[in-house]
Coordinates of C-alpha atoms in Angstrom, one line a residue:
M105 CA 9.6 -12.6 -40.0
K106 CA 7.7 -9.9 -38.1
Q107 CA 4.5 -10.7 -39.9
T108 CA 4.9 -14.3 -39.0
E109 CA 5.5 -13.5 -35.4
K110 CA 2.4 -11.4 -35.3
K111 CA 0.3 -14.2 -36.8
K112 CA 1.4 -16.4 -34.0
H113 CA -0.3 -14.1 -31.5
V114 CA -3.7 -14.4 -33.2
S115 CA -6.0 -16.3 -31.0
L116 CA -9.0 -18.5 -31.6
V117 CA -11.1 -15.5 -30.5
F118 CA -10.1 -13.8 -33.7
W119 CA -11.3 -16.6 -36.0
I120 CA -14.5 -17.3 -34.2
S121 CA -15.4 -13.6 -33.9
L122 CA -14.6 -13.0 -37.6
L123 CA -16.7 -16.0 -38.6
L124 CA -19.7 -14.8 -36.5
C125 CA -19.5 -11.3 -38.0
S126 CA -19.1 -12.7 -41.5
L127 CA -22.3 -14.9 -41.0
F128 CA -24.2 -11.8 -39.9
V129 CA -23.1 -9.9 -43.0
L130 CA -24.0 -12.8 -45.2
V131 CA -27.5 -13.3 -43.7
G132 CA -28.1 -9.5 -43.8
A133 CA -27.1 -9.4 -47.4
I134 CA -29.4 -12.3 -48.4
F135 CA -32.3 -11.7 -46.1
P136 CA -32.4 -7.9 -45.3
K137 CA -36.1 -7.6 -44.7
Q138 CA -36.3 -10.7 -42.4
M139 CA -33.3 -9.4 -40.5
E140 CA -34.9 -6.0 -40.1
Q141 CA -38.1 -7.6 -38.7
T142 CA -36.3 -9.9 -36.4
T143 CA -34.1 -7.2 -34.9
Q144 CA -37.1 -4.9 -34.5
S145 CA -39.0 -7.6 -32.5
I146 CA -36.0 -8.3 -30.3
T147 CA -35.5 -4.6 -29.7
T148 CA -39.1 -4.1 -28.7
W149 CA -38.9 -6.9 -26.2
I150 CA -35.7 -5.5 -24.7
G151 CA -37.2 -2.0 -24.4
Q152 CA -40.3 -3.4 -22.7
N153 CA -38.5 -5.6 -20.2
F154 CA -35.1 -4.0 -19.6
S155 CA -35.5 -0.2 -19.6
W156 CA -35.5 -0.2 -15.8
Y157 CA -32.3 -2.2 -15.9
Y158 CA -30.4 0.2 -18.2
L159 CA -31.5 3.2 -16.2
L160 CA -30.4 1.7 -12.8
L161 CA -27.1 0.4 -14.3
L162 CA -25.9 3.7 -15.7
L163 CA -26.8 5.6 -12.6
A164 CA -25.0 3.1 -10.4
I165 CA -21.9 3.3 -12.7
F166 CA -21.8 7.0 -12.3
L167 CA -22.1 6.8 -8.5
I168 CA -19.3 4.2 -8.4
C169 CA -17.1 6.6 -10.4
V170 CA -17.8 9.4 -7.9
Y171 CA -16.9 7.1 -5.0
L172 CA -13.6 6.1 -6.7
L173 CA -12.8 9.8 -7.3
F174 CA -12.8 10.5 -3.5
S175 CA -11.7 7.1 -2.2
R176 CA -8.3 6.0 -0.9
Y177 CA -7.7 4.4 -4.2
S178 CA -7.7 7.7 -6.1
Q179 CA -3.9 8.1 -5.9
I180 CA -3.1 4.8 -7.5
T181 CA -1.1 5.2 -10.7
L182 CA -2.4 3.4 -13.8
G183 CA 1.0 2.1 -14.5
E184 CA 4.2 1.6 -12.4
E185 CA 4.5 3.9 -9.4
G186 CA 5.9 7.3 -10.4
E187 CA 5.4 6.6 -14.1
E188 CA 4.7 9.8 -16.2
P189 CA 1.8 10.1 -18.6
E190 CA 2.5 9.1 -22.2
F191 CA 0.6 11.9 -23.8
S192 CA 0.2 15.6 -23.0
L193 CA -3.1 16.9 -21.6
K194 CA -4.1 18.5 -24.8
S195 CA -3.4 15.5 -26.9
W196 CA -5.1 13.3 -24.3
F197 CA -8.3 15.3 -24.3
A198 CA -8.3 15.4 -28.1
M199 CA -8.0 11.6 -28.4
L200 CA -10.6 11.0 -25.7
F201 CA -13.1 13.3 -27.4
S202 CA -12.5 12.1 -31.0
A203 CA -12.7 8.4 -30.0
G204 CA -15.5 8.7 -27.5
M205 CA -18.0 10.8 -29.4
G206 CA -16.9 11.5 -33.0
I207 CA -19.5 11.2 -35.7
G208 CA -22.4 10.7 -33.3
L209 CA -21.9 14.2 -31.8
V210 CA -21.9 15.9 -35.2
F211 CA -24.9 13.8 -36.3
W212 CA -27.1 14.5 -33.3
T213 CA -25.9 17.9 -32.0
T214 CA -28.5 19.8 -34.0
A215 CA -31.1 17.1 -34.7
E216 CA -31.7 15.9 -31.2
P217 CA -32.5 19.3 -29.5
I218 CA -34.8 20.1 -32.4
S219 CA -36.6 16.8 -32.1
H220 CA -37.0 17.1 -28.3
A221 CA -38.5 20.6 -28.8
Y222 CA -40.7 20.2 -31.9
T223 CA -41.2 16.5 -32.8
A224 CA -40.9 13.8 -30.2
T225 CA -40.9 15.6 -26.9
P226 CA -39.9 13.9 -23.6
I227 CA -42.5 15.6 -21.4
H228 CA -44.4 18.7 -22.7
Q229 CA -46.4 19.4 -25.8
A230 CA -44.3 19.9 -29.0
G231 CA -43.5 23.5 -29.9
T232 CA -44.3 24.9 -26.5
Q233 CA -41.9 27.0 -24.5
A234 CA -41.7 24.3 -21.9
A235 CA -40.7 21.7 -24.6
I236 CA -38.0 24.1 -25.9
D237 CA -36.7 24.6 -22.4
D238 CA -36.4 20.9 -21.9
S239 CA -34.7 20.1 -25.3
L240 CA -31.1 20.9 -24.4
Q241 CA -31.5 19.5 -20.9
F242 CA -32.3 16.0 -22.3
A243 CA -29.5 16.3 -24.9
F244 CA -27.1 17.1 -22.1
F245 CA -28.5 14.1 -20.2
H246 CA -28.0 11.7 -23.1
W247 CA -24.5 12.9 -24.1
G248 CA -23.1 13.8 -20.7
I249 CA -21.9 12.2 -17.5
H250 CA -23.8 8.9 -17.9
A251 CA -22.1 8.1 -21.2
W252 CA -18.6 9.0 -20.0
A253 CA -19.1 7.1 -16.7
V254 CA -19.6 3.9 -18.7
Y255 CA -16.4 4.6 -20.7
A256 CA -14.5 5.6 -17.5
I257 CA -15.3 2.5 -15.5
V258 CA -14.5 0.1 -18.3
A259 CA -11.4 2.0 -19.2
L260 CA -10.3 2.1 -15.6
A261 CA -10.6 -1.6 -15.3
F262 CA -8.6 -2.2 -18.4
A263 CA -5.9 0.4 -17.4
Y264 CA -5.6 -0.9 -13.9
F265 CA -5.3 -4.6 -14.7
N266 CA -3.2 -4.0 -17.9
F267 CA -0.7 -1.3 -16.7
H268 CA -0.8 -1.6 -12.9
K269 CA -1.1 -5.4 -12.6
G270 CA 0.5 -6.4 -15.8
Y271 CA -2.4 -8.5 -17.1
P272 CA -3.1 -8.8 -20.9
G273 CA -5.4 -6.1 -22.4
L274 CA -8.4 -8.3 -22.6
V275 CA -11.9 -8.3 -21.1
S276 CA -11.3 -11.8 -19.8
A277 CA -8.1 -10.7 -18.0
T278 CA -10.0 -8.1 -16.0
L279 CA -12.1 -10.8 -14.5
T280 CA -9.2 -12.9 -13.3
P281 CA -9.7 -11.9 -9.6
L282 CA -13.3 -13.2 -9.8
F283 CA -13.0 -16.4 -11.8
G284 CA -9.3 -17.3 -11.7
E285 CA -6.6 -17.4 -14.3
K286 CA -7.4 -20.9 -15.5
R287 CA -11.1 -20.2 -16.4
M288 CA -10.3 -16.8 -18.0
Q289 CA -7.7 -18.5 -20.3
G290 CA -10.2 -21.2 -21.1
P291 CA -13.6 -21.3 -23.0
L292 CA -15.3 -18.9 -20.6
G293 CA -12.7 -16.2 -21.0
K294 CA -12.8 -16.6 -24.8
L295 CA -16.6 -16.2 -24.8
L296 CA -16.2 -13.0 -22.8
D297 CA -13.7 -11.6 -25.3
I298 CA -15.9 -12.6 -28.2
L299 CA -18.8 -10.7 -26.6
A300 CA -16.6 -7.6 -26.3
I301 CA -15.6 -7.9 -30.0
I302 CA -19.2 -8.3 -31.2
A303 CA -20.3 -5.3 -29.1
T304 CA -17.4 -3.2 -30.4
V305 CA -18.0 -4.2 -34.1
T306 CA -21.7 -3.3 -33.7
G307 CA -21.2 -0.1 -31.8
V308 CA -18.5 1.3 -34.2
S309 CA -20.3 0.1 -37.3
A310 CA -23.4 1.9 -36.1
T311 CA -21.3 5.1 -35.9
L312 CA -19.9 4.6 -39.3
G313 CA -23.4 4.0 -40.6
F314 CA -24.5 7.3 -39.1
G315 CA -21.4 9.0 -40.7
A316 CA -22.2 7.6 -44.1
L317 CA -25.8 8.8 -43.9
Q318 CA -24.7 12.3 -42.8
I319 CA -22.0 12.6 -45.5
S320 CA -24.4 11.3 -48.1
E321 CA -27.1 13.7 -47.1
G322 CA -24.7 16.5 -46.7
L323 CA -23.3 16.0 -50.3
N324 CA -26.9 16.0 -51.5
F325 CA -27.8 19.1 -49.5
L326 CA -24.8 21.1 -50.7
F327 CA -24.0 19.7 -54.2
H328 CA -27.2 17.8 -55.1
I329 CA -25.4 14.5 -55.3
P330 CA -28.0 11.7 -55.0
A331 CA -28.3 10.5 -51.4
N332 CA -28.8 6.8 -52.1
F333 CA -27.3 3.5 -51.1
T334 CA -24.8 3.6 -54.0
T335 CA -23.4 6.9 -52.7
Q336 CA -23.2 5.5 -49.2
I337 CA -21.3 2.5 -50.5
L338 CA -18.8 4.8 -52.2
I339 CA -18.4 6.9 -49.0
I340 CA -17.7 3.8 -46.9
I341 CA -15.2 2.4 -49.5
I342 CA -13.3 5.7 -49.6
A343 CA -13.3 6.1 -45.8
T344 CA -12.3 2.5 -45.3
A345 CA -9.3 2.9 -47.6
L346 CA -8.3 6.0 -45.5
F347 CA -8.5 4.4 -42.1
I348 CA -6.9 1.2 -43.3
W349 CA -4.0 3.4 -44.5
S350 CA -4.0 5.1 -41.1
T351 CA -3.6 1.7 -39.3
W352 CA -0.2 1.3 -41.0
S353 CA 1.1 4.6 -39.7
G354 CA 0.8 3.6 -36.0
L355 CA -1.2 4.8 -33.1
S356 CA 0.8 8.0 -32.2
K357 CA 1.2 9.0 -35.9
G358 CA -2.2 8.3 -37.3
I359 CA -4.7 8.8 -34.5
K360 CA -2.9 11.6 -32.6
I361 CA -2.4 13.8 -35.7
L362 CA -5.9 13.2 -37.1
S363 CA -7.5 13.8 -33.6
N364 CA -5.6 17.1 -33.1
I365 CA -6.5 18.3 -36.6
N366 CA -10.2 17.4 -36.1
M367 CA -10.5 19.1 -32.8
I368 CA -9.1 22.3 -34.3
L369 CA -11.6 22.1 -37.2
A370 CA -14.5 21.3 -35.0
F371 CA -13.8 24.1 -32.6
I372 CA -13.3 26.6 -35.5
V373 CA -16.9 25.8 -36.6
L374 CA -18.1 25.9 -33.0
V375 CA -16.6 29.4 -32.4
V376 CA -17.7 30.8 -35.7
V377 CA -21.3 29.7 -35.2
F378 CA -21.2 31.0 -31.6
I379 CA -20.0 34.4 -32.8
I380 CA -22.1 35.0 -35.9
G381 CA -25.1 33.1 -34.5
P382 CA -27.6 34.1 -31.8
T383 CA -24.9 34.4 -29.2
L384 CA -27.0 35.8 -26.3
Y385 CA -29.7 33.2 -27.0
I386 CA -27.1 30.4 -26.9
L387 CA -25.6 31.6 -23.6
N388 CA -29.1 31.9 -22.0
M389 CA -30.1 28.4 -23.2
F390 CA -26.9 26.9 -22.1
T391 CA -27.1 28.4 -18.6
N392 CA -30.7 27.5 -18.2
S393 CA -30.3 23.9 -19.6
L394 CA -27.2 23.3 -17.5
G395 CA -29.1 24.3 -14.3
N396 CA -32.1 22.1 -15.3
Y397 CA -29.7 19.2 -16.0
I398 CA -28.1 19.5 -12.6
A399 CA -31.5 20.0 -10.8
H400 CA -33.2 17.1 -12.5
F401 CA -30.2 14.8 -12.8
F402 CA -31.6 12.0 -10.7
D403 CA -35.2 12.5 -11.9
M404 CA -34.1 12.0 -15.5
S405 CA -31.8 9.1 -14.6
L406 CA -34.7 7.1 -13.1
R407 CA -37.6 8.3 -15.2
L408 CA -39.8 5.6 -16.8
T409 CA -43.4 7.2 -17.1
I410 CA -45.1 3.9 -16.4
N411 CA -48.7 5.0 -17.1
N412 CA -47.9 7.0 -20.2
P413 CA -47.2 4.7 -23.2
E414 CA -46.3 7.5 -25.5
K415 CA -43.6 8.9 -23.2
S416 CA -42.5 5.4 -22.3
Q417 CA -41.8 4.8 -26.0
W418 CA -39.9 8.0 -26.1
I419 CA -37.6 6.8 -23.3
Q420 CA -37.1 3.5 -25.1
N421 CA -36.4 5.3 -28.4
W422 CA -34.0 7.8 -26.9
T423 CA -32.6 7.1 -23.5
V424 CA -32.5 3.3 -23.7
F425 CA -31.0 3.6 -27.2
Y426 CA -28.3 5.9 -26.0
W427 CA -27.5 3.9 -22.9
A428 CA -27.2 0.8 -25.2
W429 CA -25.0 2.7 -27.6
W430 CA -22.6 3.8 -24.8
I431 CA -22.4 0.2 -23.5
S432 CA -21.7 -1.2 -26.9
W433 CA -18.9 1.3 -27.4
A434 CA -17.5 0.7 -23.9
P435 CA -15.0 -2.1 -24.8
F436 CA -13.7 -0.1 -27.7
V437 CA -13.5 3.3 -26.1
G438 CA -12.5 1.7 -22.8
I439 CA -9.5 -0.1 -24.2
F440 CA -8.5 2.9 -26.3
I441 CA -8.8 5.4 -23.3
A442 CA -6.9 3.0 -21.2
R443 CA -4.1 2.8 -23.8
V444 CA -3.7 6.6 -24.0
S445 CA -4.1 7.1 -20.2
R446 CA -1.1 5.2 -18.9
G447 CA 0.7 7.1 -16.1
R448 CA -2.4 8.9 -14.9
T449 CA -3.7 8.5 -11.4
I450 CA -7.2 7.2 -10.8
K451 CA -8.3 10.7 -9.6
E452 CA -7.0 12.6 -12.7
F453 CA -8.2 9.8 -14.9
I454 CA -11.8 10.0 -13.6
V455 CA -11.9 13.8 -13.7
G456 CA -10.5 13.9 -17.2
V457 CA -12.7 11.2 -18.6
L458 CA -15.9 11.9 -16.7
F459 CA -16.2 15.7 -16.6
V460 CA -14.1 17.4 -19.3
P461 CA -15.5 15.6 -22.4
S462 CA -19.1 15.9 -20.9
F463 CA -18.7 19.7 -20.6
V464 CA -17.3 20.0 -24.1
C465 CA -20.4 18.0 -25.4
F466 CA -22.7 20.4 -23.6
I467 CA -21.0 23.3 -25.3
F468 CA -21.4 21.8 -28.8
F469 CA -25.1 21.0 -28.2
A470 CA -25.7 24.4 -26.8
V471 CA -24.2 26.2 -29.8
F472 CA -25.6 24.1 -32.6
G473 CA -28.8 23.0 -30.9
A474 CA -29.8 26.5 -29.6
S475 CA -29.0 28.0 -33.0
A476 CA -31.3 25.6 -34.7
I477 CA -34.1 26.2 -32.1
Y478 CA -33.6 30.0 -32.5
L479 CA -34.1 29.7 -36.3
Q480 CA -37.2 27.5 -35.8
D481 CA -38.7 29.5 -33.0
N482 CA -38.4 32.8 -34.8
G483 CA -39.8 31.4 -38.1
I484 CA -36.6 31.9 -40.0
A485 CA -36.3 28.3 -41.0
N486 CA -38.1 25.0 -40.7
I487 CA -35.2 23.0 -39.2
A488 CA -37.7 20.6 -37.5
G489 CA -38.9 19.6 -41.0
E490 CA -35.4 18.5 -42.1
A491 CA -34.2 15.0 -42.0
I492 CA -31.9 14.1 -39.0
E493 CA -28.9 13.9 -41.3
T494 CA -29.3 17.4 -42.8
A495 CA -30.4 19.4 -39.7
T496 CA -26.9 20.7 -39.1
F497 CA -26.4 21.8 -42.7
A498 CA -29.9 23.4 -42.9
T499 CA -28.9 25.4 -39.8
L500 CA -25.5 26.5 -41.0
E501 CA -26.9 27.7 -44.4
H502 CA -28.8 30.5 -42.6
F503 CA -25.6 32.1 -41.2
P504 CA -22.8 34.0 -43.0
L505 CA -20.1 31.6 -44.2
G506 CA -22.7 28.9 -44.0
F507 CA -21.6 27.0 -47.1
V508 CA -17.9 27.1 -46.0
M509 CA -18.8 25.9 -42.5
S510 CA -20.9 23.1 -44.1
I511 CA -17.9 22.0 -46.1
V512 CA -15.7 22.0 -43.0
T513 CA -18.4 20.0 -41.1
L514 CA -18.3 17.4 -43.8
V515 CA -14.6 17.2 -43.5
V516 CA -14.9 16.9 -39.7
V517 CA -17.4 14.0 -40.1
M518 CA -15.0 12.2 -42.5
I519 CA -12.1 12.6 -40.1
F520 CA -14.2 11.4 -37.2
F521 CA -15.1 8.5 -39.4
V522 CA -11.4 7.7 -39.9
T523 CA -10.3 8.2 -36.3
S524 CA -13.2 6.2 -34.8
A525 CA -12.6 3.3 -37.2
D526 CA -8.8 3.6 -36.8
S527 CA -9.1 3.4 -33.0
A528 CA -11.6 0.5 -33.3
T529 CA -9.3 -1.6 -35.6
Y530 CA -6.5 -1.2 -33.0
V531 CA -8.7 -2.3 -30.1
L532 CA -10.2 -5.2 -32.1
G533 CA -6.7 -6.2 -33.0
M534 CA -5.7 -6.2 -29.3
L535 CA -8.8 -8.3 -28.3
S536 CA -8.1 -10.8 -31.0
T537 CA -4.3 -11.2 -30.4
N538 CA -4.3 -12.1 -26.7
G539 CA -4.1 -8.5 -25.6
D540 CA -1.1 -7.6 -27.7
N541 CA -0.5 -3.8 -27.4
Y542 CA 0.9 -3.8 -31.0
P543 CA -1.4 -6.1 -33.0
G544 CA -0.3 -6.9 -36.6
S545 CA -1.4 -4.6 -39.4
W546 CA -3.1 -7.5 -41.3
V547 CA -5.3 -8.2 -38.2
K548 CA -6.3 -4.5 -38.0
V549 CA -7.0 -4.4 -41.8
S550 CA -9.2 -7.5 -41.5
W551 CA -11.3 -5.8 -38.8
G552 CA -11.4 -2.5 -40.8
I553 CA -13.0 -4.4 -43.7
M554 CA -15.4 -6.1 -41.4
L555 CA -16.5 -2.8 -39.8
A556 CA -17.2 -1.4 -43.3
L557 CA -19.2 -4.5 -44.3
F558 CA -21.2 -4.3 -41.0
A559 CA -22.0 -0.7 -41.6
L560 CA -23.2 -1.4 -45.1
I561 CA -25.5 -4.2 -43.9
M562 CA -27.0 -1.9 -41.3
L563 CA -27.8 0.7 -44.0
L564 CA -29.2 -2.0 -46.3
T565 CA -31.5 -3.4 -43.6
G566 CA -33.2 -0.2 -42.5
G567 CA -30.9 2.8 -42.1
T568 CA -31.1 4.7 -38.8
Q569 CA -33.7 2.4 -37.2
A570 CA -31.7 -0.8 -38.0
I571 CA -28.6 0.8 -36.5
Q572 CA -30.5 1.6 -33.3
N573 CA -31.9 -1.9 -33.1
L574 CA -28.6 -3.7 -33.4
L575 CA -27.0 -1.4 -30.8
I576 CA -29.7 -2.2 -28.3
I577 CA -29.4 -5.9 -28.9
A578 CA -25.6 -6.1 -28.8
A579 CA -25.4 -4.0 -25.6
L580 CA -27.5 -6.2 -23.4
P581 CA -25.1 -9.2 -23.0
F582 CA -22.1 -7.0 -22.6
S583 CA -23.8 -4.9 -19.9
F584 CA -23.6 -8.0 -17.6
V585 CA -19.9 -8.3 -18.4
I586 CA -19.4 -4.7 -17.2
I587 CA -21.0 -5.5 -13.9
F588 CA -18.5 -8.4 -13.4
M589 CA -15.7 -6.0 -14.4
I590 CA -16.7 -3.6 -11.7
W591 CA -16.9 -6.3 -9.1
S592 CA -13.5 -7.7 -10.1
L593 CA -11.9 -4.2 -10.0
F594 CA -13.2 -3.6 -6.5
K595 CA -11.9 -7.0 -5.4
A596 CA -8.5 -6.2 -6.7
L597 CA -8.5 -2.7 -5.2
A598 CA -9.5 -4.0 -1.8
A599 CA -6.3 -6.1 -1.9
E600 CA -4.3 -2.9 -2.1
R601 CA -5.6 -1.4 1.2
P602 CA -2.6 -2.6 3.4
R603 CA -0.1 -1.0 0.9
L604 CA -2.1 2.2 0.7
S605 CA -2.3 2.4 4.5
K606 CA 1.4 2.0 4.9
R607 CA 2.1 4.7 2.3
K608 CA 0.0 7.2 4.3

């Protein structure tokens, strides 16, 4: 009976989105080379014509978050007035971090600073002290406040309209103040929800693809298991089985427990590397990079290097790619953050989402990135010569307990794989069941299988580059939706001014 009731809530959005995703998987499986060439051409066009747009958009979103933090609206509760938060601060932060960064953080935490210092440098000549000094600064820039500002504003819109106003947990519902209820329940609203689903499937599948690559290369690095497409298929099948099982245990059971376990494991590796690694070097690089990040925040936010094609390409390959990644993750992370943030005020919500995870990301990059740079700079190891997927393992092997820490890192990546996909299936289930906060398990399982197939097609059609291309393409249309969500949020908040004035 319950299963039948759940099926009644499945909307047309579910079937259309599933059909479109299935067509993509089918075309990618039959014509992988043609798809790779097509997506590369589209990505190049977007990079050449919309880089300025991405930079301005994310800076504007950050400034909007800062305004809301200090505005009269900051005391509004994301729920009923006086409602208490559903989760403790510790569990809340753990779920924010696991869902918002996950595999990507482990994947890039060593590889990105090394690349910025010795391979593809943003400003200075590779291998120079100036390039080394800039490396962590730009990693902080890509993984810091800009990323979390995107998540925060989208999550805030979902939480405000869903829990404070009682609207369904849908992208279309957040735009009701702008376009009216009739339009948002009609074809236009369904189109917006489909765009959110496609962006989410692309963003999360990209992360699963990165995870499969890193697990595969890690197994090869540690145990000499062949790092090929067959291994990646097996990894995704096993991980898919795990996160499909997790969807049956419920949000609080599955995601909360796994998130807490993973945070503990990740921080154990972090602390061990910090203690047995080049501790003073890490502290010095962290302090210097944090200062440079703050000092050059607006310069980096708007930097395009118009007359330098090489550096312009760097911005497209790194900054635009990351901004697109965060945008494509925004509906997924936004809905999930909103779901676990009920009862928070706008002020504590923005502080928690914007600044705390950003600072934790900085610490991870400082410890792992600075350790890798130290090994490279002192001629101890050629980390820059390693593949992106193995840079972390190559760094860890040069420290005591390196093999054990590498094993733990593999486990962390696998759990991040499960928690990210688990959270995504829940969100996709919500979006495709008219905003139901408790979507049916069969719906979530359907999306879990689709995420796995999407990730496999990405790996089949070009690996890391194909993943980056699809992220940039999927993010562009949804970025316009985010602009409308912000506009709608402010329109709704403005209507609360009389009530807030009386309360004062």
